[in-house]
Every structure is written in C-alpha cells, then in structure tokens.
Coordinates of C-alpha atoms and ligand atoms in Angstrom, one line a residue:
M243 CA 16.3 131.3 -145.9
A244 CA 18.5 134.4 -145.7
D245 CA 18.1 136.5 -142.8
S246 CA 16.9 140.0 -144.1
R247 CA 17.4 142.0 -141.1
P248 CA 19.6 144.8 -141.8
L249 CA 23.5 144.2 -141.6
V250 CA 25.1 147.1 -139.2
L251 CA 29.0 147.7 -139.2
G252 CA 29.7 149.8 -136.0
F253 CA 33.0 151.6 -135.2
E254 CA 34.2 152.2 -131.9
T255 CA 37.7 154.5 -131.1
S256 CA 36.4 156.6 -128.1
C257 CA 39.5 155.5 -126.0
D258 CA 42.3 153.0 -126.7
E259 CA 40.3 150.2 -128.3
T260 CA 39.9 150.1 -131.9
G261 CA 36.6 148.1 -132.0
I262 CA 34.8 146.9 -135.0
G263 CA 31.8 144.8 -134.9
L264 CA 28.9 143.6 -137.2
V265 CA 25.3 142.9 -135.9
R266 CA 22.5 141.9 -137.9
G267 CA 19.1 142.4 -136.1
Q268 CA 20.2 141.5 -132.2
T269 CA 22.5 138.9 -133.6
L270 CA 26.3 139.2 -133.0
L271 CA 28.4 138.3 -136.1
S272 CA 31.8 139.4 -135.3
D273 CA 33.6 141.8 -132.8
A274 CA 37.3 142.4 -133.8
L275 CA 39.4 144.6 -131.3
A276 CA 42.8 146.0 -131.4
T277 CA 44.3 147.7 -128.4
S278 CA 47.0 150.3 -127.7
M279 CA 46.9 149.4 -124.0
A280 CA 50.5 148.1 -123.8
E281 CA 51.7 151.5 -125.5
H282 CA 49.9 153.6 -122.5
E283 CA 50.9 151.3 -119.5
R284 CA 54.1 152.7 -118.6
F285 CA 52.4 156.1 -118.5
G286 CA 49.8 154.9 -116.0
G287 CA 46.9 156.4 -118.2
V288 CA 45.7 156.4 -121.9
I289 CA 47.9 159.1 -123.9
P290 CA 45.5 160.7 -126.2
E291 CA 47.9 161.2 -129.0
I292 CA 49.2 157.5 -128.9
A293 CA 45.8 156.4 -128.7
S294 CA 44.7 158.2 -132.2
R295 CA 47.8 157.0 -134.1
A296 CA 47.3 153.6 -133.0
H297 CA 43.6 154.0 -134.2
L298 CA 44.7 155.0 -137.5
E299 CA 47.0 151.8 -137.9
A300 CA 44.7 149.4 -137.0
M301 CA 41.4 150.5 -138.7
V302 CA 41.6 148.9 -141.9
P303 CA 43.0 145.5 -140.8
T304 CA 40.4 145.7 -138.0
V305 CA 37.7 146.0 -140.5
H306 CA 38.8 143.3 -142.6
A307 CA 39.0 141.1 -139.4
A308 CA 35.4 141.7 -138.6
L309 CA 34.4 141.2 -142.0
A310 CA 36.2 137.9 -142.3
E311 CA 35.0 136.7 -139.0
A312 CA 31.6 137.2 -139.8
G313 CA 32.0 135.7 -143.5
V314 CA 30.4 138.8 -145.2
G315 CA 31.9 141.3 -147.7
F316 CA 31.4 145.1 -147.9
A317 CA 28.4 144.5 -150.3
D318 CA 26.3 142.9 -147.4
V319 CA 26.6 146.0 -145.1
D320 CA 23.4 148.0 -145.1
A321 CA 24.1 150.6 -142.4
V322 CA 27.2 152.0 -140.6
A323 CA 27.1 153.1 -137.0
V324 CA 30.1 155.3 -135.1
T325 CA 30.7 156.4 -131.6
S326 CA 30.4 160.1 -132.0
G327 CA 31.3 160.8 -128.4
P328 CA 31.9 161.1 -125.5
G329 CA 35.4 160.1 -125.4
L330 CA 38.8 161.5 -126.7
T331 CA 38.7 163.9 -129.4
G332 CA 41.4 162.8 -131.4
A333 CA 40.6 159.2 -131.0
L334 CA 36.9 159.8 -131.9
L335 CA 37.8 161.7 -135.0
V336 CA 39.6 158.8 -136.3
G337 CA 36.7 156.7 -135.9
V338 CA 34.1 159.2 -137.4
A339 CA 36.4 159.7 -140.4
A340 CA 36.9 156.1 -141.2
A341 CA 33.1 155.4 -140.6
K342 CA 32.1 158.2 -142.9
A343 CA 34.5 157.1 -145.7
Y344 CA 33.3 153.5 -145.6
A345 CA 29.6 154.7 -145.4
L346 CA 30.2 157.1 -148.4
A347 CA 32.0 154.4 -150.5
L348 CA 29.4 151.8 -149.7
D349 CA 26.4 154.2 -150.1
V350 CA 24.8 153.4 -146.9
P351 CA 23.3 155.4 -144.0
L352 CA 25.5 156.4 -141.3
Y353 CA 24.8 156.9 -137.7
G354 CA 26.8 158.8 -135.0
V355 CA 25.8 157.2 -131.6
N356 CA 26.3 157.8 -128.0
H357 CA 29.2 155.8 -126.3
L358 CA 27.1 155.5 -122.9
A359 CA 23.9 154.2 -124.6
A360 CA 25.8 151.7 -126.6
H361 CA 27.1 150.3 -123.4
V362 CA 23.6 149.6 -122.7
A363 CA 22.5 148.4 -126.0
V364 CA 25.2 145.6 -126.1
D365 CA 23.1 143.6 -123.7
E366 CA 20.3 142.9 -126.4
L367 CA 22.8 140.8 -128.2
E368 CA 22.9 138.1 -125.3
H369 CA 19.6 138.8 -123.5
G370 CA 17.1 140.0 -126.2
R371 CA 15.1 143.4 -126.3
L372 CA 15.2 145.4 -123.0
A373 CA 12.1 145.9 -120.8
E374 CA 11.0 149.2 -121.3
P375 CA 11.2 151.1 -119.1
S376 CA 14.6 149.7 -117.8
I377 CA 16.8 151.5 -115.1
A378 CA 20.4 151.5 -116.5
M379 CA 23.5 151.6 -114.5
L380 CA 26.7 152.7 -116.6
V381 CA 30.1 152.3 -114.8
S382 CA 33.1 152.9 -116.9
G383 CA 36.4 154.6 -117.0
G384 CA 35.0 158.1 -117.4
H385 CA 31.5 158.0 -116.6
S386 CA 29.2 156.6 -113.5
S387 CA 25.5 157.1 -113.7
L388 CA 22.0 155.8 -113.4
L389 CA 19.7 156.3 -116.3
L390 CA 16.0 155.8 -116.5
V391 CA 15.6 154.2 -119.9
P392 CA 11.9 154.4 -121.4
D393 CA 13.1 153.8 -125.0
L394 CA 16.8 153.1 -125.7
A395 CA 16.7 154.3 -129.4
Q396 CA 15.3 157.8 -128.4
D397 CA 14.7 158.3 -124.7
V398 CA 17.4 158.1 -122.1
Q399 CA 16.9 160.1 -118.9
P400 CA 19.6 160.7 -116.7
L401 CA 18.8 160.1 -112.5
G402 CA 22.3 160.7 -111.1
Q403 CA 25.9 160.6 -111.6
T404 CA 29.3 160.6 -110.0
V405 CA 30.0 164.3 -108.6
D406 CA 33.9 163.6 -109.1
D407 CA 35.6 160.3 -110.1
A408 CA 34.2 157.7 -112.2
A409 CA 34.1 154.2 -110.6
G410 CA 36.5 152.7 -113.1
E411 CA 38.8 156.0 -112.5
A412 CA 38.9 155.0 -108.8
F413 CA 39.8 151.3 -109.5
D414 CA 42.9 152.4 -111.8
K415 CA 43.8 155.0 -109.2
V416 CA 43.6 152.6 -106.4
A417 CA 45.4 150.0 -108.3
R418 CA 48.5 152.5 -109.1
V419 CA 48.6 153.0 -105.2
L420 CA 48.7 149.5 -104.7
G421 CA 51.4 148.9 -107.4
L422 CA 49.0 147.0 -109.6
P423 CA 49.2 147.5 -113.3
F424 CA 47.0 149.6 -115.7
P425 CA 44.1 149.5 -116.1
G426 CA 43.4 148.8 -112.5
G427 CA 40.1 147.1 -112.5
P428 CA 41.1 143.6 -113.5
P429 CA 43.9 143.4 -111.0
I430 CA 42.0 144.4 -108.2
D431 CA 39.2 142.2 -109.0
R432 CA 41.6 139.3 -109.0
A433 CA 43.6 140.4 -106.0
A434 CA 40.4 141.1 -104.0
R435 CA 39.7 137.1 -104.4
D436 CA 42.1 136.3 -101.8
G437 CA 41.3 139.2 -99.4
D438 CA 38.9 140.1 -96.6
P439 CA 36.3 142.7 -97.6
R440 CA 35.6 143.4 -94.0
S441 CA 39.4 143.7 -93.0
I442 CA 39.2 147.6 -93.4
A443 CA 36.1 150.1 -93.2
F444 CA 36.4 152.5 -96.2
P445 CA 33.9 155.3 -96.4
R446 CA 30.7 155.1 -98.4
G447 CA 30.2 158.4 -100.3
L448 CA 27.0 160.3 -100.6
T449 CA 25.1 157.5 -98.8
G450 CA 23.7 160.0 -95.8
P451 CA 20.1 160.6 -95.4
R452 CA 20.3 164.2 -97.0
D453 CA 22.9 163.2 -100.0
A454 CA 21.7 162.9 -103.5
P455 CA 20.2 159.3 -103.4
Y456 CA 21.4 158.5 -107.2
D457 CA 24.6 160.5 -107.2
F458 CA 28.0 159.0 -106.6
S459 CA 31.2 159.9 -105.2
F460 CA 34.6 157.9 -105.2
S461 CA 37.1 160.6 -104.4
G462 CA 37.0 160.5 -101.0
L463 CA 37.3 156.5 -101.0
K464 CA 40.1 157.0 -102.9
T465 CA 41.9 159.4 -100.8
A466 CA 40.9 157.2 -97.7
V467 CA 42.8 154.1 -99.3
A468 CA 45.9 156.0 -100.3
R469 CA 46.3 157.5 -96.7
W470 CA 45.6 154.1 -95.2
V471 CA 48.5 152.6 -97.6
E472 CA 50.8 155.7 -97.0
A473 CA 50.3 155.2 -93.1
R474 CA 51.3 151.5 -93.2
E475 CA 54.3 152.4 -95.3
R476 CA 55.5 155.0 -92.9
A477 CA 55.0 152.6 -90.2
G478 CA 57.2 150.4 -92.2
E479 CA 54.6 147.8 -92.1
P480 CA 53.7 145.6 -95.0
V481 CA 50.7 146.4 -97.2
P482 CA 48.0 143.7 -97.3
V483 CA 47.1 144.1 -101.0
A484 CA 44.6 141.6 -101.2
D485 CA 42.6 143.0 -98.2
V486 CA 42.9 146.5 -99.5
A487 CA 41.6 145.5 -102.7
A488 CA 38.8 143.6 -101.5
A489 CA 37.9 146.3 -98.7
F490 CA 38.1 149.0 -101.5
Q491 CA 36.0 147.0 -104.1
E492 CA 33.4 146.1 -101.5
A493 CA 32.9 149.9 -100.7
V494 CA 32.5 150.6 -104.7
V495 CA 30.1 147.8 -105.2
D496 CA 28.3 148.2 -102.1
V497 CA 27.4 151.8 -103.1
L498 CA 26.8 151.1 -106.8
T499 CA 24.2 148.2 -106.2
A500 CA 22.4 150.0 -103.3
K501 CA 21.7 153.1 -105.2
A502 CA 20.8 151.0 -108.3
V503 CA 18.3 149.0 -106.5
R504 CA 17.0 152.0 -104.6
S505 CA 16.4 153.9 -108.0
C506 CA 14.5 150.8 -109.4
R507 CA 12.2 150.7 -106.3
D508 CA 11.9 154.8 -106.3
H509 CA 10.5 154.7 -110.0
G510 CA 8.7 151.5 -109.9
V511 CA 11.0 149.8 -112.4
D512 CA 11.6 146.1 -112.2
H513 CA 14.6 145.6 -114.6
L514 CA 17.9 146.9 -114.0
V515 CA 20.7 146.6 -116.9
I516 CA 24.3 147.2 -116.0
G517 CA 27.1 148.2 -118.5
G518 CA 30.6 149.7 -118.9
G519 CA 34.0 148.3 -118.0
V520 CA 33.4 148.0 -114.5
A521 CA 30.4 145.8 -115.0
A522 CA 33.0 143.1 -115.8
N523 CA 33.9 143.4 -112.0
S524 CA 33.3 139.8 -110.5
R525 CA 32.1 141.2 -107.0
L526 CA 29.6 143.9 -108.6
R527 CA 27.8 141.3 -110.5
A528 CA 27.6 138.9 -107.5
L529 CA 26.3 141.7 -105.1
A530 CA 24.0 142.9 -107.8
Q531 CA 22.4 139.8 -108.5
E532 CA 21.9 139.0 -104.9
R533 CA 20.4 142.4 -104.2
C534 CA 18.3 142.4 -107.2
D535 CA 16.8 138.6 -106.3
A536 CA 15.9 140.1 -102.7
A537 CA 14.3 143.0 -104.4
G538 CA 12.4 141.0 -107.0
I539 CA 14.3 143.0 -109.8
V540 CA 15.4 141.4 -113.1
L541 CA 19.3 142.0 -113.6
R542 CA 20.9 141.9 -116.8
V543 CA 24.8 142.3 -117.1
P544 CA 26.5 141.6 -120.6
S545 CA 29.3 138.8 -120.4
P546 CA 32.6 140.6 -119.2
R547 CA 33.9 140.6 -122.9
L548 CA 31.0 142.7 -124.0
C549 CA 31.3 145.2 -121.0
T550 CA 34.2 146.9 -121.9
D551 CA 34.8 148.9 -125.0
N552 CA 33.9 147.0 -128.4
G553 CA 32.5 147.6 -131.6
A554 CA 29.8 145.4 -131.2
M555 CA 28.0 147.7 -128.8
V556 CA 28.0 150.2 -131.3
A557 CA 26.7 148.1 -134.0
A558 CA 23.8 147.0 -131.7
L559 CA 22.9 150.5 -131.1
G560 CA 23.2 151.3 -134.7
S561 CA 20.8 148.5 -135.4
R562 CA 18.4 149.4 -132.7
L563 CA 18.0 152.9 -134.5
V564 CA 17.7 151.4 -138.0
E565 CA 14.9 149.2 -136.5
A566 CA 13.1 152.0 -135.0
G567 CA 13.4 154.3 -138.0
V568 CA 15.5 157.0 -136.5
A569 CA 17.0 159.3 -139.2
P570 CA 20.5 158.9 -140.3
S571 CA 23.2 161.4 -139.4
A572 CA 24.1 164.2 -141.4
P573 CA 27.2 163.9 -143.5
D574 CA 28.9 166.5 -141.5
L575 CA 28.6 164.4 -138.5
G576 CA 31.3 165.2 -136.1
A577 CA 33.1 164.0 -133.0
D578 CA 31.7 165.4 -129.5
S579 CA 34.2 164.6 -126.8
S580 CA 31.6 165.6 -124.1
L581 CA 28.2 164.3 -125.7
Q582 CA 25.3 164.2 -123.2
V583 CA 23.7 160.8 -122.2
T584 CA 20.7 162.1 -123.4
T585 CA 21.6 162.5 -127.0
V586 CA 21.4 158.7 -128.0
S587 CA 22.3 159.4 -131.7
V588 CA 23.4 162.6 -133.3
Ligands
KG4_158 O1 33.9 151.1 -120.5 P1 35.4 151.0 -120.4 O2 36.1 149.6 -121.3 O3 35.9 152.3 -121.1 C1 35.3 153.8 -120.8 O4 34.4 153.8 -121.5 O5 35.7 154.1 -119.8 O6 35.8 150.9 -119.2 C2 37.2 151.0 -118.6 C3 37.2 151.0 -117.2 C4 38.7 151.0 -116.5 O7 38.6 151.9 -115.4 C5 38.8 149.5 -116.0 O8 39.8 149.6 -114.8 C6 37.6 149.0 -115.6 O9 36.8 149.7 -116.8 N1 37.2 148.0 -115.4 C7 37.2 147.2 -114.4 C8 37.2 145.6 -114.6 N2 37.6 145.5 -116.0 C9 37.8 146.8 -116.3 N3 36.8 147.6 -113.3 C10 36.6 146.7 -112.1 N4 36.7 145.2 -112.3 C11 36.9 144.6 -113.4 N5 36.9 143.4 -113.7
ZN159 ZN1 33.3 152.6 -122.6

C-alpha cells in the first residue's frame, strides 16, 4: 500500500552547505548535499559572498539529485520547508527564494523553519518521536545552547547559551592555532585519539558555584590553548598536537556534558538529545553516553552525518509542523540572520 503521509522537500542554505532533503512522515528518503567548503578553506572561515554564489550554482542540481535518490518526482511533493534563519543572510536568501519558487510552482504550502530546531528534529528520523519534554543541547559552529523542549513543533524554551564563542567556533579557532585544517572539529577529533586528555589542565569556563549553571564560555579556553602553544613555540620546543587537541577537547566536552546532565536533573527531565555539528564529536558522544547512563537519562544523538548541516533536518522539522497542523508561512517569508531559537517556524 502506498504511504499516504505527506512528502516534504527541505532546503538548507544557512552556511556553506547546500542541503536538499526529502522526508515522508519521519522517514528519511534522501539527503543530497553540495558544499563550498573547499572554496573557503584557504581563508580559514566561511566567506558569505562565496557561499551565496555557490548555493546559487548548486541549487537546481542538488534538488534533482535529492528527487532522483528518493525515486520521486516534483508532483509527489506535498510541502516545502526552508531554513529561514539563523545564518548568513545572503546564503539564507538563496534557499528562501528557491524554496518559495518551488512551492509556488508546485502549488504546495511553504514552511520557513528555524535552523536550530531543525538540528534537533533530525534525530526523529533515526530514533522516532522525541520524548516530551526533552532537554536539547545544541552545539554548532554558531551556537551552543541548552533548551527545554516541551513540544518541538511549537514550544522551545532557552535555558542557557554561550556568552562568547560557540563550541564549534572554539574547535575551529584552536585548530588554526595547531595548524590543522578548517573546519577544525573533525581534525581535532582525529588528532585527539592519539593524545592524553590529562596531559594539560585547561580551564573549564563558567563552572564555579556562582556561575550561571546552564551558560557556556569557551573564549577563555581558546585563549589558554593559544597561550600554551605560543609559550612552547617561544621556547623552541615542539608542540604536542595530539595532547593539546585531546586536552582541549576534553575541556569542552566535560563542560558540555556536565551542564546538560545538570539541566536534565534540575528540570526533572530524563531525555536528552544533542544536535549540531559538534555532536559529531566522538569524545562528546562517548562521555555524554557515560554520564547519561550514570544519571539514568536516555540519550539520543543523530548519526554524525546528520549532525552537521543538511537538508533532511529541515524536511524533518517541516514534516513535524505539517503533522502538528501548524500554519504555513506567508508568501512574503524572508531570511532572518538572527532568528531566535524560540521561533520554531516563521
Ligand atoms: O551545525 P554545523 O554543521 O553548522 C552550523 O550550523 O554552524 O556545525 C559546524 C561546526 C564547525 O564548527 C565544526 O568544526 C564542528 O561543527 N564539528 C565538529 C566535528 N564535526 C564538525 N566539532 C567537533 N568534533 C567533530 N567531529
Ligand atoms: Zn547548523
């Protein structure tokens, strides 16, 4: 029998990945991705104008790739979802314009969604419906926050966030200090496997008794790593890259997991979901599992491929909105580079 659940086509262009995904209900059908990462690498960060142009070039071929991979045609699409923010304005605009054009041409509803909520929603494609409420920890290149999620389709409440750098940003900056490529998360994750996390005692930001319990700070840690490396270099001594990577990574994931578990305990919530690019980190996944097991918390983390930006996460949240009967976006839907996490759909 044919699956009658709505088929949602999702567009993600908030940063440097052009992601197009197709989801039916909570079933992932395809997830096509084009990235302009190689074009940004020599600058050590994403250049917005280059990313926007690359989205424009990749858009139509990536949509076709997603449809082909899913074995469906345009006529099968029941709704379109698109990241409306937060992210780079020019990059977001390419996705919003394309999604509007497809929705209009196909005569289907359009849902502008929040990129951060989509990082949480993607977990439903692998692990089924989120428990309500859940605590969500979002750790990406631009954001680090703890959220109480009573209802992912319409009620996301911020508990805390970073007061300076995002967790992913810290990985990217420390990688640069260590001469590792951009983005820094994956090479630090790999280098750390050969290092000793206890070899250097790096600071754990905002973990004092009077500090905000659910806020994060990674800028002091980043500076401490840079100073440590500089001192070595000045002394003409070799920098033990694997040890620095391991000790830095341990400082980040120690704080993230401790605060996530504490927020679950304080709020009487026994389900934690972690999303965003940094959730791909192998040590974060292992330590979160260990600490959640010890605290009796059920942990859910998407597979690494779905942690970093992709189109399926947008389709997954779109699908959730369709199911919940949330009203589609108005035709004048725009891009909002600083969309707040509390606004799940626009
Ligand atoms: O969610 P994402 O793909 O894009 C944003 O919305 O920002 O996250 C990208 C961030 C980058 O900072 C990247 O270094 C980090 O996620 N990242 C990782 C790993 N894979 C990606 N950080 C630590 N360990 C990883 N394995
Ligand atoms: Zn992201």
